[in-house]
Structure formats: structure tokens, C-alpha cells
């Protein structure tokens, strides 16, 4: 019996309690890290949308500088495609890029009469943001 006890004491390894503690610590770390990563992804998507608004607004301004006026609403898509490879898709779910009389913005539903949806994927929220990503209610 003493030989068996001595052999068990000399075995190296982790006890069940030690394994449970390690798993609990890893679980706590995961609970802290996952929400932060999700928030970083949302911020990155918003920043991409802000930059895309600025890119398209610059294309509109270049057109206006060359032609003396802003493009008409019915020709904005072809004008943008002349200056940039393709009209970008919004990264934030439910948002679209909108154009009217020289101004581009992104929001989730039509800003009103006369605005042209550059993407065609609006939903029914009314969260409007300008080129700086600031909420902008008219």
C-alpha cells in the first residue's frame, strides 16, 4: 500500500481543481475580450462608411469644379463611376448612401423627397449621419 501511495505522490500532473480554475479564468478573460472586439469591429465599419462618404463627396466636388454645377440627381451614379471605380456599399447593416443637390450622406431611411439612394438597401430606421459620422437630424 505504501508503494502505491508513494507512486501516486510522485506522479506529475494537474489535479481536477487546478484544471477547473484554469478553465474558469479562461472563461472570464473571454467574457471581457469578446465585447471589446465586437465594439472595435462596429467602429471600424462606421469609419469605413465615413471615408466612403468623403470619397464620393470629393468626386462630386471635382465634377462641380470641372462643370460649374453639381450633377443632377438622375446622373449621380454615372458621375460617381467616372471618378471612382464603383459606388461603395455601406459597411453598417441597414444603411445606404444618399445624394441630393451636391450633398452625400449615409443613413438608414430616405432623408425625404428628392434624395437618390445610391445603394438601394435601406431599412426603416431613421439614423442619419453626415460625412463625419455625427448624427444629423434635419
mmCIF file with all atom_site columns, C-alpha atoms in Angstrom:
data_model
loop_
_atom_site.group_PDB
_atom_site.id
_atom_site.type_symbol
_atom_site.label_atom_id
_atom_site.label_alt_id
_atom_site.label_comp_id
_atom_site.label_asym_id
_atom_site.label_entity_id
_atom_site.label_seq_id
_atom_site.pdbx_PDB_ins_code
_atom_site.Cartn_x
_atom_site.Cartn_y
_atom_site.Cartn_z
_atom_site.occupancy
_atom_site.B_iso_or_equiv
_atom_site.pdbx_formal_charge
_atom_site.auth_seq_id
_atom_site.auth_comp_id
_atom_site.auth_asym_id
_atom_site.auth_atom_id
_atom_site.pdbx_PDB_model_num
ATOM 1   C CA . UNK A 1 1   ? 0.000   0.000  0.000   1.00 0.00 ? 1   UNK A CA 1
ATOM 2   C CA . UNK A 1 2   ? 2.846   2.381  0.833   1.00 0.00 ? 2   UNK A CA 1
ATOM 3   C CA . UNK A 1 3   ? 4.384   1.695  -2.544  1.00 0.00 ? 3   UNK A CA 1
ATOM 4   C CA . UNK A 1 4   ? 1.141   2.674  -4.309  1.00 0.00 ? 4   UNK A CA 1
ATOM 5   C CA . UNK A 1 5   ? 0.808   5.905  -2.287  1.00 0.00 ? 5   UNK A CA 1
ATOM 6   C CA . UNK A 1 6   ? 4.433   6.783  -2.996  1.00 0.00 ? 6   UNK A CA 1
ATOM 7   C CA . UNK A 1 7   ? 3.943   6.160  -6.720  1.00 0.00 ? 7   UNK A CA 1
ATOM 8   C CA . UNK A 1 8   ? 0.792   8.356  -6.793  1.00 0.00 ? 8   UNK A CA 1
ATOM 9   C CA . UNK A 1 9   ? 2.580   11.210 -4.996  1.00 0.00 ? 9   UNK A CA 1
ATOM 10  C CA . UNK A 1 10  ? 5.453   11.132 -7.461  1.00 0.00 ? 10  UNK A CA 1
ATOM 11  C CA . UNK A 1 11  ? 3.140   11.403 -10.474 1.00 0.00 ? 11  UNK A CA 1
ATOM 12  C CA . UNK A 1 12  ? 3.325   14.827 -12.043 1.00 0.00 ? 12  UNK A CA 1
ATOM 13  C CA . UNK A 1 13  ? 0.198   16.426 -13.460 1.00 0.00 ? 13  UNK A CA 1
ATOM 14  C CA . UNK A 1 14  ? -2.715  18.698 -12.707 1.00 0.00 ? 14  UNK A CA 1
ATOM 15  C CA . UNK A 1 15  ? -5.459  17.971 -10.257 1.00 0.00 ? 15  UNK A CA 1
ATOM 16  C CA . UNK A 1 16  ? -9.087  18.353 -11.205 1.00 0.00 ? 16  UNK A CA 1
ATOM 17  C CA . UNK A 1 17  ? -9.361  21.522 -9.107  1.00 0.00 ? 17  UNK A CA 1
ATOM 18  C CA . UNK A 1 18  ? -6.407  23.118 -10.912 1.00 0.00 ? 18  UNK A CA 1
ATOM 19  C CA . UNK A 1 19  ? -7.964  22.355 -14.299 1.00 0.00 ? 19  UNK A CA 1
ATOM 20  C CA . UNK A 1 20  ? -11.313 23.821 -13.232 1.00 0.00 ? 20  UNK A CA 1
ATOM 21  C CA . UNK A 1 21  ? -9.602  27.010 -12.014 1.00 0.00 ? 21  UNK A CA 1
ATOM 22  C CA . UNK A 1 22  ? -7.724  27.409 -15.323 1.00 0.00 ? 22  UNK A CA 1
ATOM 23  C CA . UNK A 1 23  ? -10.920 26.899 -17.338 1.00 0.00 ? 23  UNK A CA 1
ATOM 24  C CA . UNK A 1 24  ? -12.765 29.441 -15.163 1.00 0.00 ? 24  UNK A CA 1
ATOM 25  C CA . UNK A 1 25  ? -10.009 32.039 -15.645 1.00 0.00 ? 25  UNK A CA 1
ATOM 26  C CA . UNK A 1 26  ? -10.048 31.496 -19.423 1.00 0.00 ? 26  UNK A CA 1
ATOM 27  C CA . UNK A 1 27  ? -13.830 31.892 -19.437 1.00 0.00 ? 27  UNK A CA 1
ATOM 28  C CA . UNK A 1 28  ? -13.620 35.185 -17.545 1.00 0.00 ? 28  UNK A CA 1
ATOM 29  C CA . UNK A 1 29  ? -10.978 36.501 -19.956 1.00 0.00 ? 29  UNK A CA 1
ATOM 30  C CA . UNK A 1 30  ? -13.156 35.535 -22.929 1.00 0.00 ? 30  UNK A CA 1
ATOM 31  C CA . UNK A 1 31  ? -16.174 37.328 -21.428 1.00 0.00 ? 31  UNK A CA 1
ATOM 32  C CA . UNK A 1 32  ? -14.097 40.503 -21.135 1.00 0.00 ? 32  UNK A CA 1
ATOM 33  C CA . UNK A 1 33  ? -12.422 40.331 -24.563 1.00 0.00 ? 33  UNK A CA 1
ATOM 34  C CA . UNK A 1 34  ? -15.333 39.391 -26.862 1.00 0.00 ? 34  UNK A CA 1
ATOM 35  C CA . UNK A 1 35  ? -17.474 42.539 -26.327 1.00 0.00 ? 35  UNK A CA 1
ATOM 36  C CA . UNK A 1 36  ? -14.418 44.763 -26.847 1.00 0.00 ? 36  UNK A CA 1
ATOM 37  C CA . UNK A 1 37  ? -13.621 43.057 -30.150 1.00 0.00 ? 37  UNK A CA 1
ATOM 38  C CA . UNK A 1 38  ? -17.233 43.473 -31.309 1.00 0.00 ? 38  UNK A CA 1
ATOM 39  C CA . UNK A 1 39  ? -17.147 47.181 -30.463 1.00 0.00 ? 39  UNK A CA 1
ATOM 40  C CA . UNK A 1 40  ? -13.914 47.608 -32.398 1.00 0.00 ? 40  UNK A CA 1
ATOM 41  C CA . UNK A 1 41  ? -15.489 45.997 -35.462 1.00 0.00 ? 41  UNK A CA 1
ATOM 42  C CA . UNK A 1 42  ? -18.528 48.304 -35.282 1.00 0.00 ? 42  UNK A CA 1
ATOM 43  C CA . UNK A 1 43  ? -16.270 51.351 -35.005 1.00 0.00 ? 43  UNK A CA 1
ATOM 44  C CA . UNK A 1 44  ? -14.235 50.167 -37.983 1.00 0.00 ? 44  UNK A CA 1
ATOM 45  C CA . UNK A 1 45  ? -17.382 49.765 -40.103 1.00 0.00 ? 45  UNK A CA 1
ATOM 46  C CA . UNK A 1 46  ? -18.540 53.266 -39.201 1.00 0.00 ? 46  UNK A CA 1
ATOM 47  C CA . UNK A 1 47  ? -15.113 54.693 -40.051 1.00 0.00 ? 47  UNK A CA 1
ATOM 48  C CA . UNK A 1 48  ? -15.146 52.970 -43.455 1.00 0.00 ? 48  UNK A CA 1
ATOM 49  C CA . UNK A 1 49  ? -18.584 54.476 -44.167 1.00 0.00 ? 49  UNK A CA 1
ATOM 50  C CA . UNK A 1 50  ? -17.340 57.950 -43.164 1.00 0.00 ? 50  UNK A CA 1
ATOM 51  C CA . UNK A 1 51  ? -14.383 57.629 -45.524 1.00 0.00 ? 51  UNK A CA 1
ATOM 52  C CA . UNK A 1 52  ? -16.619 56.414 -48.353 1.00 0.00 ? 52  UNK A CA 1
ATOM 53  C CA . UNK A 1 53  ? -18.898 59.446 -47.918 1.00 0.00 ? 53  UNK A CA 1
ATOM 54  C CA . UNK A 1 54  ? -15.839 61.708 -48.117 1.00 0.00 ? 54  UNK A CA 1
ATOM 55  C CA . UNK A 1 55  ? -14.589 59.855 -51.207 1.00 0.00 ? 55  UNK A CA 1
ATOM 56  C CA . UNK A 1 56  ? -17.914 60.258 -53.008 1.00 0.00 ? 56  UNK A CA 1
ATOM 57  C CA . UNK A 1 57  ? -18.282 63.873 -51.848 1.00 0.00 ? 57  UNK A CA 1
ATOM 58  C CA . UNK A 1 58  ? -14.817 64.617 -53.281 1.00 0.00 ? 58  UNK A CA 1
ATOM 59  C CA . UNK A 1 59  ? -15.888 63.095 -56.603 1.00 0.00 ? 59  UNK A CA 1
ATOM 60  C CA . UNK A 1 60  ? -18.990 65.326 -56.610 1.00 0.00 ? 60  UNK A CA 1
ATOM 61  C CA . UNK A 1 61  ? -16.843 68.381 -55.821 1.00 0.00 ? 61  UNK A CA 1
ATOM 62  C CA . UNK A 1 62  ? -14.428 67.500 -58.646 1.00 0.00 ? 62  UNK A CA 1
ATOM 63  C CA . UNK A 1 63  ? -17.351 67.253 -61.054 1.00 0.00 ? 63  UNK A CA 1
ATOM 64  C CA . UNK A 1 64  ? -18.668 70.628 -59.859 1.00 0.00 ? 64  UNK A CA 1
ATOM 65  C CA . UNK A 1 65  ? -15.236 72.236 -60.285 1.00 0.00 ? 65  UNK A CA 1
ATOM 66  C CA . UNK A 1 66  ? -14.963 70.930 -63.847 1.00 0.00 ? 66  UNK A CA 1
ATOM 67  C CA . UNK A 1 67  ? -18.558 71.678 -64.912 1.00 0.00 ? 67  UNK A CA 1
ATOM 68  C CA . UNK A 1 68  ? -19.572 74.666 -62.825 1.00 0.00 ? 68  UNK A CA 1
ATOM 69  C CA . UNK A 1 69  ? -22.505 72.886 -61.175 1.00 0.00 ? 69  UNK A CA 1
ATOM 70  C CA . UNK A 1 70  ? -23.330 69.780 -59.175 1.00 0.00 ? 70  UNK A CA 1
ATOM 71  C CA . UNK A 1 71  ? -24.549 66.692 -61.006 1.00 0.00 ? 71  UNK A CA 1
ATOM 72  C CA . UNK A 1 72  ? -28.292 66.234 -61.325 1.00 0.00 ? 72  UNK A CA 1
ATOM 73  C CA . UNK A 1 73  ? -29.848 63.580 -59.130 1.00 0.00 ? 73  UNK A CA 1
ATOM 74  C CA . UNK A 1 74  ? -30.631 61.375 -62.122 1.00 0.00 ? 74  UNK A CA 1
ATOM 75  C CA . UNK A 1 75  ? -26.990 61.342 -63.288 1.00 0.00 ? 75  UNK A CA 1
ATOM 76  C CA . UNK A 1 76  ? -25.165 60.993 -59.965 1.00 0.00 ? 76  UNK A CA 1
ATOM 77  C CA . UNK A 1 77  ? -24.434 57.281 -60.299 1.00 0.00 ? 77  UNK A CA 1
ATOM 78  C CA . UNK A 1 78  ? -22.769 57.666 -63.700 1.00 0.00 ? 78  UNK A CA 1
ATOM 79  C CA . UNK A 1 79  ? -20.838 60.715 -62.454 1.00 0.00 ? 79  UNK A CA 1
ATOM 80  C CA . UNK A 1 80  ? -19.527 58.816 -59.433 1.00 0.00 ? 80  UNK A CA 1
ATOM 81  C CA . UNK A 1 81  ? -18.497 55.868 -61.586 1.00 0.00 ? 81  UNK A CA 1
ATOM 82  C CA . UNK A 1 82  ? -16.419 58.246 -63.723 1.00 0.00 ? 82  UNK A CA 1
ATOM 83  C CA . UNK A 1 83  ? -14.369 59.359 -60.722 1.00 0.00 ? 83  UNK A CA 1
ATOM 84  C CA . UNK A 1 84  ? -14.249 56.189 -58.614 1.00 0.00 ? 84  UNK A CA 1
ATOM 85  C CA . UNK A 1 85  ? -14.155 52.533 -59.647 1.00 0.00 ? 85  UNK A CA 1
ATOM 86  C CA . UNK A 1 86  ? -17.555 51.691 -58.198 1.00 0.00 ? 86  UNK A CA 1
ATOM 87  C CA . UNK A 1 87  ? -20.055 53.070 -55.742 1.00 0.00 ? 87  UNK A CA 1
ATOM 88  C CA . UNK A 1 88  ? -19.143 51.589 -52.349 1.00 0.00 ? 88  UNK A CA 1
ATOM 89  C CA . UNK A 1 89  ? -21.562 49.540 -50.299 1.00 0.00 ? 89  UNK A CA 1
ATOM 90  C CA . UNK A 1 90  ? -22.165 50.697 -46.711 1.00 0.00 ? 90  UNK A CA 1
ATOM 91  C CA . UNK A 1 91  ? -20.490 48.508 -44.106 1.00 0.00 ? 91  UNK A CA 1
ATOM 92  C CA . UNK A 1 92  ? -23.081 49.171 -41.399 1.00 0.00 ? 92  UNK A CA 1
ATOM 93  C CA . UNK A 1 93  ? -26.118 46.926 -41.647 1.00 0.00 ? 93  UNK A CA 1
ATOM 94  C CA . UNK A 1 94  ? -29.245 48.703 -42.822 1.00 0.00 ? 94  UNK A CA 1
ATOM 95  C CA . UNK A 1 95  ? -27.561 51.886 -44.048 1.00 0.00 ? 95  UNK A CA 1
ATOM 96  C CA . UNK A 1 96  ? -27.450 53.408 -47.544 1.00 0.00 ? 96  UNK A CA 1
ATOM 97  C CA . UNK A 1 97  ? -25.620 56.286 -49.154 1.00 0.00 ? 97  UNK A CA 1
ATOM 98  C CA . UNK A 1 98  ? -27.894 59.117 -50.326 1.00 0.00 ? 98  UNK A CA 1
ATOM 99  C CA . UNK A 1 99  ? -27.383 62.042 -52.736 1.00 0.00 ? 99  UNK A CA 1
ATOM 100 C CA . UNK A 1 100 ? -29.265 65.293 -53.324 1.00 0.00 ? 100 UNK A CA 1
ATOM 101 C CA . UNK A 1 101 ? -28.078 68.545 -54.901 1.00 0.00 ? 101 UNK A CA 1
ATOM 102 C CA . UNK A 1 102 ? -24.363 68.128 -54.246 1.00 0.00 ? 102 UNK A CA 1
ATOM 103 C CA . UNK A 1 103 ? -24.562 66.522 -50.802 1.00 0.00 ? 103 UNK A CA 1
ATOM 104 C CA . UNK A 1 104 ? -23.877 62.905 -49.908 1.00 0.00 ? 104 UNK A CA 1
ATOM 105 C CA . UNK A 1 105 ? -24.748 61.336 -46.568 1.00 0.00 ? 105 UNK A CA 1
ATOM 106 C CA . UNK A 1 106 ? -25.465 57.925 -45.140 1.00 0.00 ? 106 UNK A CA 1
ATOM 107 C CA . UNK A 1 107 ? -28.453 56.854 -43.112 1.00 0.00 ? 107 UNK A CA 1
ATOM 108 C CA . UNK A 1 108 ? -30.921 54.008 -42.889 1.00 0.00 ? 108 UNK A CA 1
ATOM 109 C CA . UNK A 1 109 ? -34.015 55.511 -44.498 1.00 0.00 ? 109 UNK A CA 1
ATOM 110 C CA . UNK A 1 110 ? -34.748 58.165 -47.092 1.00 0.00 ? 110 UNK A CA 1
ATOM 111 C CA . UNK A 1 111 ? -33.999 61.695 -45.902 1.00 0.00 ? 111 UNK A CA 1
ATOM 112 C CA . UNK A 1 112 ? -37.042 62.898 -47.833 1.00 0.00 ? 112 UNK A CA 1
ATOM 113 C CA . UNK A 1 113 ? -38.175 63.917 -51.291 1.00 0.00 ? 113 UNK A CA 1
ATOM 114 C CA . UNK A 1 114 ? -35.508 64.347 -53.925 1.00 0.00 ? 114 UNK A CA 1
ATOM 115 C CA . UNK A 1 115 ? -32.839 62.178 -52.330 1.00 0.00 ? 115 UNK A CA 1
ATOM 116 C CA . UNK A 1 116 ? -31.386 59.414 -54.500 1.00 0.00 ? 116 UNK A CA 1
ATOM 117 C CA . UNK A 1 117 ? -30.455 56.099 -52.880 1.00 0.00 ? 117 UNK A CA 1
ATOM 118 C CA . UNK A 1 118 ? -27.036 55.135 -54.224 1.00 0.00 ? 118 UNK A CA 1
ATOM 119 C CA . UNK A 1 119 ? -27.290 51.538 -52.939 1.00 0.00 ? 119 UNK A CA 1
ATOM 120 C CA . UNK A 1 120 ? -30.951 50.553 -52.754 1.00 0.00 ? 120 UNK A CA 1
ATOM 121 C CA . UNK A 1 121 ? -30.754 48.719 -49.418 1.00 0.00 ? 121 UNK A CA 1
ATOM 122 C CA . UNK A 1 122 ? -32.472 50.996 -46.927 1.00 0.00 ? 122 UNK A CA 1
ATOM 123 C CA . UNK A 1 123 ? -34.397 49.718 -43.920 1.00 0.00 ? 123 UNK A CA 1
ATOM 124 C CA . UNK A 1 124 ? -36.908 51.554 -41.789 1.00 0.00 ? 124 UNK A CA 1
ATOM 125 C CA . UNK A 1 125 ? -34.789 53.214 -39.127 1.00 0.00 ? 125 UNK A CA 1
ATOM 126 C CA . UNK A 1 126 ? -34.055 56.926 -39.285 1.00 0.00 ? 126 UNK A CA 1
ATOM 127 C CA . UNK A 1 127 ? -30.433 57.251 -38.228 1.00 0.00 ? 127 UNK A CA 1
ATOM 128 C CA . UNK A 1 128 ? -28.809 59.932 -40.338 1.00 0.00 ? 128 UNK A CA 1
ATOM 129 C CA . UNK A 1 129 ? -25.075 60.612 -40.274 1.00 0.00 ? 129 UNK A CA 1
ATOM 130 C CA . UNK A 1 130 ? -23.014 63.169 -42.144 1.00 0.00 ? 130 UNK A CA 1
ATOM 131 C CA . UNK A 1 131 ? -19.511 62.736 -43.578 1.00 0.00 ? 131 UNK A CA 1
ATOM 132 C CA . UNK A 1 132 ? -18.019 62.979 -40.060 1.00 0.00 ? 132 UNK A CA 1
ATOM 133 C CA . UNK A 1 133 ? -20.251 60.209 -38.705 1.00 0.00 ? 133 UNK A CA 1
ATOM 134 C CA . UNK A 1 134 ? -22.174 62.614 -36.500 1.00 0.00 ? 134 UNK A CA 1
ATOM 135 C CA . UNK A 1 135 ? -25.906 62.141 -36.040 1.00 0.00 ? 135 UNK A CA 1
ATOM 136 C CA . UNK A 1 136 ? -27.582 64.773 -38.186 1.00 0.00 ? 136 UNK A CA 1
ATOM 137 C CA . UNK A 1 137 ? -31.331 65.256 -37.986 1.00 0.00 ? 137 UNK A CA 1
ATOM 138 C CA . UNK A 1 138 ? -32.826 67.836 -40.351 1.00 0.00 ? 138 UNK A CA 1
#
